[in-house]
mmCIF file of C-alpha atoms in Angstrom:
data_model
loop_
_atom_site.group_PDB
_atom_site.id
_atom_site.type_symbol
_atom_site.label_atom_id
_atom_site.label_comp_id
_atom_site.label_asym_id
_atom_site.label_seq_id
_atom_site.Cartn_x
_atom_site.Cartn_y
_atom_site.Cartn_z
ATOM 1 C CA MET A 1 -17.191 13.217 23.105
ATOM 2 C CA ALA A 2 -16.933 15.714 25.979
ATOM 3 C CA GLY A 3 -19.451 18.490 25.438
ATOM 4 C CA VAL A 4 -21.278 16.414 22.813
ATOM 5 C CA SER A 5 -22.497 13.112 24.245
ATOM 6 C CA GLU A 6 -24.847 14.691 26.771
ATOM 7 C CA SER A 7 -28.224 13.228 27.635
ATOM 8 C CA PRO A 8 -30.218 15.085 24.925
ATOM 9 C CA PHE A 9 -27.840 13.879 22.209
ATOM 10 C CA ARG A 10 -27.799 10.330 23.567
ATOM 11 C CA LEU A 11 -31.606 10.229 23.608
ATOM 12 C CA LEU A 12 -31.717 11.493 20.048
ATOM 13 C CA CYS A 13 -29.239 8.835 18.930
ATOM 14 C CA ARG A 14 -31.211 6.082 20.661
ATOM 15 C CA GLY A 15 -34.357 7.334 18.958
ATOM 16 C CA TYR A 16 -32.610 7.147 15.600
ATOM 17 C CA GLY A 17 -31.375 3.600 16.065
ATOM 18 C CA ALA A 18 -28.244 3.507 18.254
ATOM 19 C CA ASP A 19 -28.127 0.207 20.153
ATOM 20 C CA VAL A 20 -26.095 1.457 23.123
ATOM 21 C CA VAL A 21 -24.987 4.892 24.311
ATOM 22 C CA VAL A 22 -22.170 5.977 26.600
ATOM 23 C CA SER A 23 -21.721 9.087 28.724
ATOM 24 C CA GLU A 24 -19.155 11.749 28.098
ATOM 25 C CA PHE A 25 -15.927 10.624 29.714
ATOM 26 C CA ILE A 26 -16.000 11.554 33.385
ATOM 27 C CA SER A 27 -13.085 12.335 35.684
ATOM 28 C CA SER A 28 -12.667 9.699 38.385
ATOM 29 C CA VAL A 29 -11.032 12.335 40.590
ATOM 30 C CA GLY A 30 -14.082 14.591 40.297
ATOM 31 C CA VAL A 31 -16.439 11.717 41.106
ATOM 32 C CA ALA A 32 -14.370 10.515 44.052
ATOM 33 C CA ARG A 33 -14.324 14.044 45.483
ATOM 34 C CA GLY A 34 -18.093 14.289 45.114
ATOM 35 C CA ILE A 35 -17.979 17.346 42.852
ATOM 36 C CA GLU A 36 -21.611 17.931 41.983
ATOM 37 C CA ARG A 37 -20.971 19.217 38.459
ATOM 38 C CA VAL A 38 -18.952 16.098 37.608
ATOM 39 C CA LEU A 39 -21.441 13.717 39.172
ATOM 40 C CA ALA A 40 -24.228 15.335 37.144
ATOM 41 C CA ASP A 41 -22.483 14.173 33.968
ATOM 42 C CA GLY A 42 -23.386 10.583 34.866
ATOM 43 C CA ALA A 43 -27.144 11.188 35.100
ATOM 44 C CA PHE A 44 -29.291 9.734 32.349
ATOM 45 C CA GLN A 45 -32.887 9.078 31.311
ATOM 46 C CA PRO A 46 -34.453 5.579 31.405
ATOM 47 C CA ALA A 47 -34.994 5.685 27.632
ATOM 48 C CA GLU A 48 -31.211 5.799 27.152
ATOM 49 C CA ARG A 49 -30.702 2.232 28.367
ATOM 50 C CA PRO A 50 -28.595 0.287 27.662
ATOM 51 C CA TYR A 51 -26.328 3.032 28.954
ATOM 52 C CA GLY A 52 -22.721 3.019 30.100
ATOM 53 C CA ILE A 53 -20.764 5.488 32.199
ATOM 54 C CA GLN A 54 -17.233 6.094 30.965
ATOM 55 C CA LEU A 55 -14.570 6.938 33.545
ATOM 56 C CA TYR A 56 -10.989 8.051 33.120
ATOM 57 C CA GLY A 57 -8.123 8.451 35.556
ATOM 58 C CA ALA A 58 -4.591 7.374 36.362
ATOM 59 C CA GLU A 59 -4.907 6.015 39.910
ATOM 60 C CA ALA A 60 -6.385 2.571 40.444
ATOM 61 C CA GLY A 61 -7.735 3.384 43.913
ATOM 62 C CA VAL A 62 -9.456 6.550 42.743
ATOM 63 C CA MET A 63 -10.917 4.770 39.734
ATOM 64 C CA ALA A 64 -12.266 2.055 42.020
ATOM 65 C CA ARG A 65 -13.879 4.610 44.332
ATOM 66 C CA ALA A 66 -15.429 6.392 41.343
ATOM 67 C CA ALA A 67 -16.744 3.107 39.957
ATOM 68 C CA GLU A 68 -18.304 2.270 43.294
ATOM 69 C CA LEU A 69 -19.981 5.680 43.550
ATOM 70 C CA VAL A 70 -21.455 5.832 40.051
ATOM 71 C CA THR A 71 -22.706 2.265 40.400
ATOM 72 C CA GLU A 72 -24.482 3.188 43.625
ATOM 73 C CA LEU A 73 -25.823 6.545 42.421
ATOM 74 C CA PHE A 74 -26.842 5.746 38.851
ATOM 75 C CA ALA A 75 -26.939 1.958 38.344
ATOM 76 C CA PRO A 76 -25.748 2.130 34.712
ATOM 77 C CA ASP A 77 -25.835 -0.998 32.586
ATOM 78 C CA PHE A 78 -22.045 -1.104 32.402
ATOM 79 C CA LEU A 79 -18.902 0.904 33.162
ATOM 80 C CA ASP A 80 -16.406 1.783 30.456
ATOM 81 C CA ILE A 81 -12.780 2.678 31.172
ATOM 82 C CA ASN A 82 -11.289 5.279 28.840
ATOM 83 C CA PHE A 83 -7.712 4.534 27.781
ATOM 84 C CA GLY A 84 -8.239 6.281 24.462
ATOM 85 C CA CYS A 85 -8.649 10.038 24.906
ATOM 86 C CA PRO A 86 -5.669 11.820 23.279
ATOM 87 C CA VAL A 87 -6.357 15.339 24.588
ATOM 88 C CA LYS A 88 -3.203 16.945 26.008
ATOM 89 C CA LYS A 89 -4.709 18.177 29.287
ATOM 90 C CA VAL A 90 -5.899 14.612 30.003
ATOM 91 C CA VAL A 91 -2.808 12.652 28.999
ATOM 92 C CA ARG A 92 -0.343 14.963 30.750
ATOM 93 C CA ASN A 93 -1.732 13.549 34.014
ATOM 94 C CA ASN A 94 -1.586 10.010 32.571
ATOM 95 C CA GLY A 95 -5.349 9.872 32.012
ATOM 96 C CA GLY A 96 -6.980 8.517 28.858
ATOM 97 C CA SER A 97 -4.384 7.268 26.384
ATOM 98 C CA GLY A 98 -1.673 8.515 28.733
ATOM 99 C CA CYS A 99 -2.081 5.194 30.532
ATOM 100 C CA LEU A 100 -0.726 3.455 27.425
ATOM 101 C CA ARG A 101 2.766 4.558 28.454
ATOM 102 C CA ASP A 102 2.489 2.264 31.497
ATOM 103 C CA LEU A 103 0.722 -0.975 30.644
ATOM 104 C CA GLY A 104 1.050 -2.198 34.204
ATOM 105 C CA LEU A 105 -1.213 0.701 35.167
ATOM 106 C CA LEU A 106 -3.865 -0.607 32.755
ATOM 107 C CA ASP A 107 -3.874 -3.925 34.606
ATOM 108 C CA GLN A 108 -4.192 -2.231 37.993
ATOM 109 C CA ILE A 109 -7.023 0.057 36.939
ATOM 110 C CA ILE A 110 -9.102 -2.664 35.253
ATOM 111 C CA LYS A 111 -8.713 -5.028 38.200
ATOM 112 C CA ALA A 112 -9.572 -2.277 40.687
ATOM 113 C CA VAL A 113 -12.702 -1.236 38.806
ATOM 114 C CA ARG A 114 -13.842 -4.842 38.375
ATOM 115 C CA GLY A 115 -13.500 -5.310 42.109
ATOM 116 C CA ALA A 116 -15.517 -2.174 42.905
ATOM 117 C CA THR A 117 -18.679 -2.768 40.873
ATOM 118 C CA ASP A 118 -21.161 -5.488 40.071
ATOM 119 C CA ARG A 119 -21.663 -4.011 36.584
ATOM 120 C CA PRO A 120 -19.907 -5.314 33.477
ATOM 121 C CA VAL A 121 -16.640 -3.469 32.851
ATOM 122 C CA THR A 122 -15.524 -2.619 29.328
ATOM 123 C CA VAL A 123 -12.467 -0.820 27.985
ATOM 124 C CA LYS A 124 -11.936 1.745 25.208
ATOM 125 C CA THR A 125 -8.332 1.974 24.063
ATOM 126 C CA ARG A 126 -6.045 2.915 21.194
ATOM 127 C CA SER A 127 -3.412 0.868 19.395
ATOM 128 C CA GLY A 128 -0.603 2.283 21.515
ATOM 129 C CA TRP A 129 1.024 5.508 22.645
ATOM 130 C CA ASP A 130 3.126 5.979 19.507
ATOM 131 C CA GLU A 131 4.516 3.936 16.631
ATOM 132 C CA ALA A 132 7.363 2.611 18.772
ATOM 133 C CA GLN A 133 4.864 1.276 21.324
ATOM 134 C CA ARG A 134 2.141 0.274 18.863
ATOM 135 C CA ASP A 135 0.891 -3.152 19.989
ATOM 136 C CA PRO A 136 -2.900 -3.394 19.747
ATOM 137 C CA VAL A 137 -3.046 -7.162 20.213
ATOM 138 C CA GLY A 138 -0.727 -7.107 23.226
ATOM 139 C CA ILE A 139 -2.660 -4.247 24.824
ATOM 140 C CA ALA A 140 -5.986 -5.941 24.150
ATOM 141 C CA LEU A 141 -4.836 -9.253 25.632
ATOM 142 C CA ARG A 142 -3.639 -7.459 28.773
ATOM 143 C CA CYS A 143 -7.017 -5.775 29.112
ATOM 144 C CA GLU A 144 -8.842 -9.098 28.702
ATOM 145 C CA ASP A 145 -6.552 -10.856 31.183
ATOM 146 C CA ALA A 146 -7.124 -8.060 33.711
ATOM 147 C CA GLY A 147 -10.891 -8.541 33.491
ATOM 148 C CA ALA A 148 -12.266 -6.409 30.655
ATOM 149 C CA GLN A 149 -15.515 -7.981 29.487
ATOM 150 C CA ALA A 150 -15.540 -6.228 26.110
ATOM 151 C CA LEU A 151 -13.008 -4.038 24.337
ATOM 152 C CA THR A 152 -13.300 -1.169 21.890
ATOM 153 C CA LEU A 153 -10.243 -0.451 19.771
ATOM 154 C CA HIS A 154 -9.714 2.898 18.085
ATOM 155 C CA ALA A 155 -7.060 1.776 15.644
ATOM 156 C CA ARG A 156 -4.777 4.804 15.900
ATOM 157 C CA THR A 157 -2.001 5.649 18.335
ATOM 158 C CA ARG A 158 -2.254 8.567 20.705
ATOM 159 C CA THR A 159 0.327 10.545 18.787
ATOM 160 C CA GLN A 160 -1.776 10.225 15.620
ATOM 161 C CA LEU A 161 -4.628 12.000 17.393
ATOM 162 C CA PHE A 162 -7.333 11.895 14.685
ATOM 163 C CA GLY A 163 -4.966 12.179 11.731
ATOM 164 C CA GLY A 164 -3.996 9.589 9.203
ATOM 165 C CA LYS A 165 -6.116 6.516 8.688
ATOM 166 C CA ALA A 166 -7.345 4.049 11.306
ATOM 167 C CA ASP A 167 -5.795 0.626 10.707
ATOM 168 C CA TRP A 168 -8.742 -1.733 10.527
ATOM 169 C CA ASP A 169 -6.371 -4.686 10.102
ATOM 170 C CA GLU A 170 -5.419 -4.153 13.732
ATOM 171 C CA ILE A 171 -9.051 -4.481 14.775
ATOM 172 C CA ALA A 172 -9.287 -7.727 12.811
ATOM 173 C CA ALA A 173 -6.172 -9.046 14.543
ATOM 174 C CA VAL A 174 -7.605 -8.227 17.965
ATOM 175 C CA VAL A 175 -10.917 -9.896 17.060
ATOM 176 C CA GLU A 176 -9.005 -13.046 16.138
ATOM 177 C CA ARG A 177 -7.136 -13.216 19.451
ATOM 178 C CA LEU A 178 -9.682 -12.130 22.073
ATOM 179 C CA ARG A 179 -12.426 -14.243 23.598
ATOM 180 C CA VAL A 180 -14.486 -11.221 24.693
ATOM 181 C CA PRO A 181 -16.474 -9.091 22.206
ATOM 182 C CA VAL A 182 -14.456 -6.527 20.262
ATOM 183 C CA ILE A 183 -15.980 -3.263 19.044
ATOM 184 C CA GLY A 184 -14.321 -1.452 16.154
ATOM 185 C CA ASN A 185 -13.803 2.313 16.135
ATOM 186 C CA GLY A 186 -12.180 4.799 13.799
ATOM 187 C CA ASP A 187 -13.123 6.446 10.475
ATOM 188 C CA ILE A 188 -16.837 5.620 10.624
ATOM 189 C CA ARG A 189 -18.353 8.561 8.771
ATOM 190 C CA THR A 190 -21.162 6.920 6.806
ATOM 191 C CA ALA A 191 -23.428 3.900 6.988
ATOM 192 C CA ASP A 192 -21.330 2.283 4.258
ATOM 193 C CA ASP A 193 -18.328 2.541 6.607
ATOM 194 C CA VAL A 194 -20.259 0.612 9.266
ATOM 195 C CA LEU A 195 -20.773 -2.330 6.921
ATOM 196 C CA ALA A 196 -17.236 -2.106 5.549
ATOM 197 C CA MET A 197 -15.674 -2.242 9.025
ATOM 198 C CA GLN A 198 -17.794 -5.184 10.127
ATOM 199 C CA ARG A 199 -16.933 -7.144 6.993
ATOM 200 C CA HIS A 200 -13.246 -6.227 7.152
ATOM 201 C CA THR A 201 -12.723 -7.010 10.834
ATOM 202 C CA GLY A 202 -15.465 -9.394 11.966
ATOM 203 C CA CYS A 203 -16.006 -7.126 14.984
ATOM 204 C CA ALA A 204 -18.994 -7.699 17.258
ATOM 205 C CA GLY A 205 -20.051 -4.065 17.049
ATOM 206 C CA VAL A 206 -19.126 -0.712 15.596
ATOM 207 C CA MET A 207 -18.674 2.394 17.742
ATOM 208 C CA ILE A 208 -19.666 5.638 16.049
ATOM 209 C CA ALA A 209 -18.449 8.949 17.437
ATOM 210 C CA ARG A 210 -17.728 11.940 15.194
ATOM 211 C CA GLY A 211 -19.693 10.375 12.333
ATOM 212 C CA SER A 212 -22.879 10.891 14.330
ATOM 213 C CA PHE A 213 -22.436 14.652 14.812
ATOM 214 C CA GLY A 214 -25.456 16.224 13.148
ATOM 215 C CA ASN A 215 -26.102 12.823 11.588
ATOM 216 C CA PRO A 216 -28.133 10.550 13.905
ATOM 217 C CA TRP A 217 -29.503 8.785 10.800
ATOM 218 C CA ILE A 218 -26.220 6.903 10.506
ATOM 219 C CA PHE A 219 -27.377 4.372 13.107
ATOM 220 C CA ALA A 220 -30.532 3.183 11.336
ATOM 221 C CA GLN A 221 -28.845 3.337 7.936
ATOM 222 C CA GLY A 222 -25.963 1.232 9.253
ATOM 223 C CA ARG A 223 -28.371 -1.313 10.692
ATOM 224 C CA ASP A 224 -30.155 -1.533 7.338
ATOM 225 C CA LEU A 225 -26.922 -2.522 5.625
ATOM 226 C CA LEU A 226 -25.794 -4.914 8.360
ATOM 227 C CA GLU A 227 -29.135 -6.718 8.187
ATOM 228 C CA GLY A 228 -29.092 -6.950 4.410
ATOM 229 C CA ARG A 229 -31.743 -4.342 3.631
ATOM 230 C CA PRO A 230 -31.467 -1.432 1.226
ATOM 231 C CA ARG A 231 -30.192 1.611 3.067
ATOM 232 C CA ARG A 232 -32.938 4.085 3.832
ATOM 233 C CA PRO A 233 -32.495 7.420 2.043
ATOM 234 C CA ASP A 234 -30.529 10.314 3.448
ATOM 235 C CA PRO A 235 -32.682 12.922 5.220
ATOM 236 C CA THR A 236 -34.140 15.830 3.312
ATOM 237 C CA PRO A 237 -33.219 19.356 4.421
ATOM 238 C CA ALA A 238 -36.587 19.635 6.162
ATOM 239 C CA GLN A 239 -35.953 16.367 8.040
ATOM 240 C CA ARG A 240 -32.511 17.583 9.103
ATOM 241 C CA LEU A 241 -34.019 20.768 10.518
ATOM 242 C CA ALA A 242 -36.784 18.798 12.237
ATOM 243 C CA ALA A 243 -34.172 16.592 13.950
ATOM 244 C CA ALA A 244 -32.249 19.691 15.042
ATOM 245 C CA ARG A 245 -35.469 21.098 16.477
ATOM 246 C CA GLU A 246 -36.112 17.824 18.323
ATOM 247 C CA HIS A 247 -32.606 18.041 19.754
ATOM 248 C CA VAL A 248 -33.275 21.611 20.915
ATOM 249 C CA GLN A 249 -36.478 20.505 22.648
ATOM 250 C CA LEU A 250 -34.657 17.684 24.451
ATOM 251 C CA ALA A 251 -31.970 20.115 25.607
ATOM 252 C CA LEU A 252 -34.607 22.569 26.828
ATOM 253 C CA ARG A 253 -36.309 19.847 28.856
ATOM 254 C CA LEU A 254 -33.191 18.263 30.323
ATOM 255 C CA GLN A 255 -30.682 21.121 30.587
ATOM 256 C CA GLY A 256 -32.739 24.300 30.736
ATOM 257 C CA ASP A 257 -32.430 27.452 28.685
ATOM 258 C CA THR A 258 -29.265 29.061 29.988
ATOM 259 C CA ARG A 259 -26.785 31.018 27.925
ATOM 260 C CA THR A 260 -24.107 28.425 28.685
ATOM 261 C CA VAL A 261 -26.264 25.622 27.287
ATOM 262 C CA ALA A 262 -27.098 27.707 24.220
ATOM 263 C CA LEU A 263 -23.454 28.498 23.484
ATOM 264 C CA GLU A 264 -22.577 24.800 23.758
ATOM 265 C CA PHE A 265 -25.456 23.969 21.431
ATOM 266 C CA ARG A 266 -24.163 26.186 18.617
ATOM 267 C CA LYS A 267 -21.801 23.455 17.440
ATOM 268 C CA HIS A 268 -24.683 20.994 17.119
ATOM 269 C CA LEU A 269 -26.559 23.455 14.923
ATOM 270 C CA GLY A 270 -23.475 23.851 12.767
ATOM 271 C CA TRP A 271 -23.284 20.100 12.252
ATOM 272 C CA TYR A 272 -26.965 19.784 11.339
ATOM 273 C CA LEU A 273 -26.631 22.563 8.784
ATOM 274 C CA ARG A 274 -23.782 21.031 6.785
ATOM 275 C CA GLY A 275 -24.824 20.752 3.148
ATOM 276 C CA MET A 276 -28.094 22.608 3.650
ATOM 277 C CA PRO A 277 -29.371 25.062 1.025
ATOM 278 C CA ASN A 278 -28.177 28.566 1.871
ATOM 279 C CA ALA A 279 -26.310 27.036 4.820
ATOM 280 C CA ALA A 280 -23.921 29.972 5.239
ATOM 281 C CA ALA A 281 -26.734 32.396 6.062
ATOM 282 C CA LEU A 282 -28.390 29.947 8.418
ATOM 283 C CA ARG A 283 -25.109 29.141 10.195
ATOM 284 C CA GLU A 284 -24.465 32.835 10.664
ATOM 285 C CA ARG A 285 -27.739 33.149 12.575
ATOM 286 C CA ALA A 286 -27.248 29.865 14.420
ATOM 287 C CA PHE A 287 -23.795 30.844 15.683
ATOM 288 C CA ARG A 288 -25.226 34.011 17.209
ATOM 289 C CA ILE A 289 -27.908 32.379 19.356
ATOM 290 C CA GLU A 290 -27.898 33.292 23.030
ATOM 291 C CA SER A 291 -30.735 30.964 24.089
ATOM 292 C CA LEU A 292 -32.298 27.689 23.026
ATOM 293 C CA ALA A 293 -35.610 29.490 22.554
ATOM 294 C CA GLU A 294 -33.872 31.645 19.957
ATOM 295 C CA ALA A 295 -32.474 28.517 18.278
ATOM 296 C CA GLN A 296 -35.967 27.080 18.132
ATOM 297 C CA ARG A 297 -37.310 30.239 16.470
ATOM 298 C CA VAL A 298 -34.542 30.138 13.873
ATOM 299 C CA LEU A 299 -35.284 26.507 13.041
ATOM 300 C CA ASP A 300 -39.044 27.070 12.978
ATOM 301 C CA GLY A 301 -38.569 29.900 10.518
ATOM 302 C CA TRP A 302 -36.436 27.793 8.227
ATOM 303 C CA LEU A 303 -38.783 24.798 8.425
ATOM 304 C CA GLN A 304 -41.440 27.068 6.909
ATOM 305 C CA CYS A 305 -39.059 28.406 4.281
ATOM 306 C CA GLU A 306 -40.000 27.725 0.676
ATOM 307 C CA GLU A 307 -36.386 26.979 -0.205
ATOM 308 C CA VAL A 308 -36.253 24.119 2.297
ATOM 309 C CA ASP A 309 -39.566 22.781 0.997
ATOM 310 C CA ARG A 310 -38.280 22.835 -2.582
ATOM 311 C CA ALA A 311 -35.037 21.123 -1.593
ATOM 312 C CA ALA A 312 -37.001 18.379 0.176
#
């Protein structure tokens, strides 16, 4: 979720029904060194609560120092330890899912973080490093024994990256064995997937990541189904553009209108425009924006477009 789960996006998701939001994963080394840019990634707005800060790293002492600092500076509702990120530049230094090659390191990190903060400590992990070391129940039990107070399982190995299919049976097996709450993750693309995972696994919660990109409606729709109500309808094209415009306004207020912010925002616009009428032409304009003000003008123009009104 790096470069995606920033404060404007988290606020939007909360507004559209997400129960809990978590920061982008943050380098414990950067926090411990007091690097201002890294520390800024932990900042959040009161309306985001309940909010967790997610840390990653491969040294227990550094993770503890980072946990202590973000607790003091930001007072999040909980801290989440990332043992799941599969990105090469992270795992080559044993961060993220790289820690799954040394399960003793998991124990050390969880215990160190628990000892450094008065906040609840949760863990996000995968089912193992590769098929030879695939042991989701064993990994989950180690995390619980070390002090994790909730666990999220992305039911793929690191070597699978995001390919193949997440094994929801593994989530169900972890739910059966752990005493702490288990959150399921993997292949949640629609509200129907939210209900299907909960029924299949009995998990206490469902974590939605890529399925929320350009689709914040998934949270309220998923809640409808979980609570036995008819699922509210999918957004009209005009509603999709209005949500994109709301996202732009949040980014303007919280991040400012710099070229760097605008370039990062292009991907969000691309996600909102999926399936829109005449989407190719709109994406072409969206991917050329150099400022958020320009993005806002593009969206305003399309909100007034007759084609969008007809499609709505």
